[in-house]
Amino acid sequence: MEEENAAALICAALIFSELDLDDGFDEFDQGKKGYLSLQDLVQSCDELNLGLQEASVQALHAEMITKTKSGRIDLSAWKACLKNPPGLSQVLRSRGVQTTEEQEVEAAASLLRQALEHNELSIVEGFEQLCGDERDGNEAMMTKTDYLEAIKAFELNISDEI
């Protein structure tokens, strides 16, 4: 599991440090050579206290090498591995950071909750106002089932008795 998370941990460290992938590459390039060596990766991960075993860093290095023709980890190989590594959202959440998508969902859920409460609408009445009443002959933007599932997924804690 740690090997799978090496890229996610490095990417999360860059996010915490407010570095984009270009700047992160420059920071990891210890000798300012324009490419990353295994030693660059190991040393940078140690300096960031990521808690990665050297074997995990070696596995990530080997993966990055496969993304380049030169046999050296250049900026494009770095970006290919770190653009959206598997497990990044979980790593960020485990450290109390919400992803942009999660922030957007939370904001949308809050807005929907406030709109229903302000207009004193039940969940069903809110659906009818938002998506149209299927009985009026117009095609709804979403099904009532999808709407109710979204309410549950957003954990809005809205009762039908609003």
Tab-separated table of C-alpha atoms in Angstrom:
chain	number	residue	atom	x	y	z
A	1	MET	CA	0.000	0.000	0.000
A	2	GLU	CA	2.837	2.391	0.807
A	3	GLU	CA	4.271	2.003	-2.700
A	4	GLU	CA	0.906	2.949	-4.143
A	5	ASN	CA	0.809	6.043	-1.916
A	6	ALA	CA	4.346	7.326	-2.579
A	7	ALA	CA	3.190	9.500	-5.476
A	8	ALA	CA	0.109	10.615	-3.518
A	9	LEU	CA	2.227	11.532	-0.470
A	10	ILE	CA	4.662	13.540	-2.586
A	11	CYS	CA	1.820	15.298	-4.380
A	12	ALA	CA	0.109	16.083	-1.060
A	13	ALA	CA	3.396	17.495	0.281
A	14	LEU	CA	3.588	19.778	-2.753
A	15	ILE	CA	0.012	20.921	-2.179
A	16	PHE	CA	0.726	21.598	1.517
A	17	SER	CA	3.812	23.569	0.481
A	18	GLU	CA	1.767	25.474	-2.104
A	19	LEU	CA	4.017	24.265	-4.913
A	20	ASP	CA	2.762	23.350	-8.351
A	21	LEU	CA	4.316	20.396	-10.169
A	22	ASP	CA	6.852	22.603	-11.974
A	23	ASP	CA	8.088	24.209	-8.768
A	24	GLY	CA	8.007	20.867	-6.961
A	25	PHE	CA	10.217	19.357	-9.650
A	26	ASP	CA	12.703	22.193	-9.192
A	27	GLU	CA	12.716	21.637	-5.422
A	28	PHE	CA	13.287	17.879	-5.789
A	29	ASP	CA	16.067	18.407	-8.360
A	30	GLN	CA	18.789	18.636	-5.709
A	31	GLY	CA	21.633	19.411	-8.125
A	32	LYS	CA	19.570	21.613	-10.465
A	33	LYS	CA	20.453	19.227	-13.306
A	34	GLY	CA	17.091	19.357	-15.067
A	35	TYR	CA	16.236	15.765	-14.143
A	36	LEU	CA	15.667	13.753	-10.980
A	37	SER	CA	17.872	10.921	-9.824
A	38	LEU	CA	16.880	8.240	-7.362
A	39	GLN	CA	19.051	10.027	-4.813
A	40	ASP	CA	17.119	13.280	-5.444
A	41	LEU	CA	13.844	11.503	-4.706
A	42	VAL	CA	15.151	9.701	-1.619
A	43	GLN	CA	16.759	12.830	-0.167
A	44	SER	CA	13.742	15.055	-0.848
A	45	CYS	CA	11.304	12.527	0.645
A	46	ASP	CA	13.524	12.275	3.733
A	47	GLU	CA	13.702	16.067	4.056
A	48	LEU	CA	9.904	16.242	3.847
A	49	ASN	CA	9.568	13.517	6.511
A	50	LEU	CA	7.113	11.585	4.348
A	51	GLY	CA	7.892	8.354	6.160
A	52	LEU	CA	8.465	6.431	2.947
A	53	GLN	CA	10.718	3.405	2.880
A	54	GLU	CA	13.514	3.599	0.327
A	55	ALA	CA	11.969	0.624	-1.513
A	56	SER	CA	8.793	2.659	-2.069
A	57	VAL	CA	10.780	5.578	-3.436
A	58	GLN	CA	12.722	3.183	-5.671
A	59	ALA	CA	9.447	1.748	-6.995
A	60	LEU	CA	8.168	5.249	-7.750
A	61	HIS	CA	11.482	6.127	-9.421
A	62	ALA	CA	11.187	3.010	-11.596
A	63	GLU	CA	7.619	3.942	-12.531
A	64	MET	CA	8.673	7.478	-13.467
A	65	ILE	CA	11.548	6.152	-15.579
A	66	THR	CA	9.059	4.188	-17.710
A	67	LYS	CA	7.395	7.475	-18.678
A	68	THR	CA	10.490	8.915	-20.349
A	69	LYS	CA	12.609	7.955	-23.340
A	70	SER	CA	15.853	9.364	-21.956
A	71	GLY	CA	16.039	7.090	-18.916
A	72	ARG	CA	16.024	10.176	-16.708
A	73	ILE	CA	13.091	11.603	-14.830
A	74	ASP	CA	12.418	14.845	-16.594
A	75	LEU	CA	9.614	17.307	-15.921
A	76	SER	CA	7.160	15.553	-18.247
A	77	ALA	CA	7.695	12.166	-16.530
A	78	TRP	CA	7.331	13.869	-13.120
A	79	LYS	CA	4.054	15.469	-14.191
A	80	ALA	CA	2.750	12.234	-15.711
A	81	CYS	CA	3.191	10.419	-12.395
A	82	LEU	CA	2.068	13.191	-10.082
A	83	LYS	CA	-0.708	14.932	-12.017
A	84	ASN	CA	-3.470	13.006	-10.265
A	85	PRO	CA	-1.966	10.033	-8.436
A	86	PRO	CA	-4.238	7.296	-7.086
A	87	GLY	CA	-4.978	7.829	-3.422
A	88	LEU	CA	-4.354	11.601	-3.386
A	89	SER	CA	-7.851	12.452	-2.142
A	90	GLN	CA	-7.551	9.897	0.650
A	91	VAL	CA	-4.139	11.229	1.694
A	92	LEU	CA	-5.440	14.799	1.743
A	93	ARG	CA	-8.612	13.840	3.638
A	94	SER	CA	-6.558	11.879	6.192
A	95	ARG	CA	-4.754	15.126	6.933
A	96	GLY	CA	-7.929	17.198	7.156
A	97	VAL	CA	-7.787	18.775	3.697
A	98	GLN	CA	-10.836	18.775	1.454
A	99	THR	CA	-10.404	18.473	-2.280
A	100	THR	CA	-11.921	21.144	-4.505
A	101	GLU	CA	-14.635	18.724	-5.606
A	102	GLU	CA	-15.568	17.968	-2.000
A	103	GLN	CA	-15.692	21.691	-1.213
A	104	GLU	CA	-17.979	22.274	-4.196
A	105	VAL	CA	-20.312	19.433	-3.172
A	106	GLU	CA	-20.434	20.745	0.393
A	107	ALA	CA	-21.232	24.270	-0.834
A	108	ALA	CA	-23.966	22.987	-3.163
A	109	ALA	CA	-25.483	20.890	-0.378
A	110	SER	CA	-25.477	23.849	1.987
A	111	LEU	CA	-27.126	26.070	-0.615
A	112	LEU	CA	-29.816	23.469	-1.302
A	113	ARG	CA	-30.478	23.014	2.426
A	114	GLN	CA	-30.775	26.776	2.922
A	115	ALA	CA	-33.070	27.183	-0.086
A	116	LEU	CA	-35.416	24.440	1.115
A	117	GLU	CA	-35.518	25.849	4.647
A	118	HIS	CA	-35.950	29.454	3.497
A	119	ASN	CA	-38.813	28.547	1.178
A	120	GLU	CA	-40.317	26.181	3.750
A	121	LEU	CA	-40.307	23.364	1.219
A	122	SER	CA	-40.217	19.655	1.859
A	123	ILE	CA	-37.763	17.543	-0.089
A	124	VAL	CA	-40.518	16.533	-2.534
A	125	GLU	CA	-41.725	20.113	-2.956
A	126	GLY	CA	-38.158	21.219	-3.526
A	127	PHE	CA	-37.765	18.594	-6.219
A	128	GLU	CA	-40.947	19.748	-7.919
A	129	GLN	CA	-39.785	23.369	-7.829
A	130	LEU	CA	-36.279	22.559	-9.011
A	131	CYS	CA	-36.931	19.833	-11.546
A	132	GLY	CA	-40.566	20.205	-12.480
A	133	ASP	CA	-43.513	18.062	-11.616
A	134	GLU	CA	-43.570	14.978	-13.813
A	135	ARG	CA	-47.358	15.305	-13.854
A	136	ASP	CA	-47.218	18.634	-15.742
A	137	GLY	CA	-46.093	16.890	-18.911
A	138	ASN	CA	-42.619	18.437	-18.940
A	139	GLU	CA	-39.579	16.232	-18.783
A	140	ALA	CA	-37.812	16.587	-15.446
A	141	MET	CA	-34.107	17.528	-15.320
A	142	MET	CA	-33.531	14.580	-12.981
A	143	THR	CA	-35.637	11.789	-11.583
A	144	LYS	CA	-37.119	12.016	-8.139
A	145	THR	CA	-35.117	8.927	-7.166
A	146	ASP	CA	-31.858	10.614	-8.258
A	147	TYR	CA	-32.833	13.743	-6.341
A	148	LEU	CA	-33.564	11.797	-3.145
A	149	GLU	CA	-30.340	9.815	-3.510
A	150	ALA	CA	-28.434	13.089	-3.921
A	151	ILE	CA	-30.004	14.423	-0.715
A	152	LYS	CA	-28.846	11.266	1.102
A	153	ALA	CA	-25.389	11.374	-0.486
A	154	PHE	CA	-24.944	15.015	0.499
A	155	GLU	CA	-25.970	14.086	4.056
A	156	LEU	CA	-28.189	17.129	4.198
A	157	ASN	CA	-30.090	15.978	7.276
A	158	ILE	CA	-33.282	17.423	5.823
A	159	SER	CA	-36.515	15.850	6.964
A	160	ASP	CA	-39.575	15.567	4.797
A	161	GLU	CA	-41.353	17.680	7.391
A	162	ILE	CA	-39.702	21.023	6.558
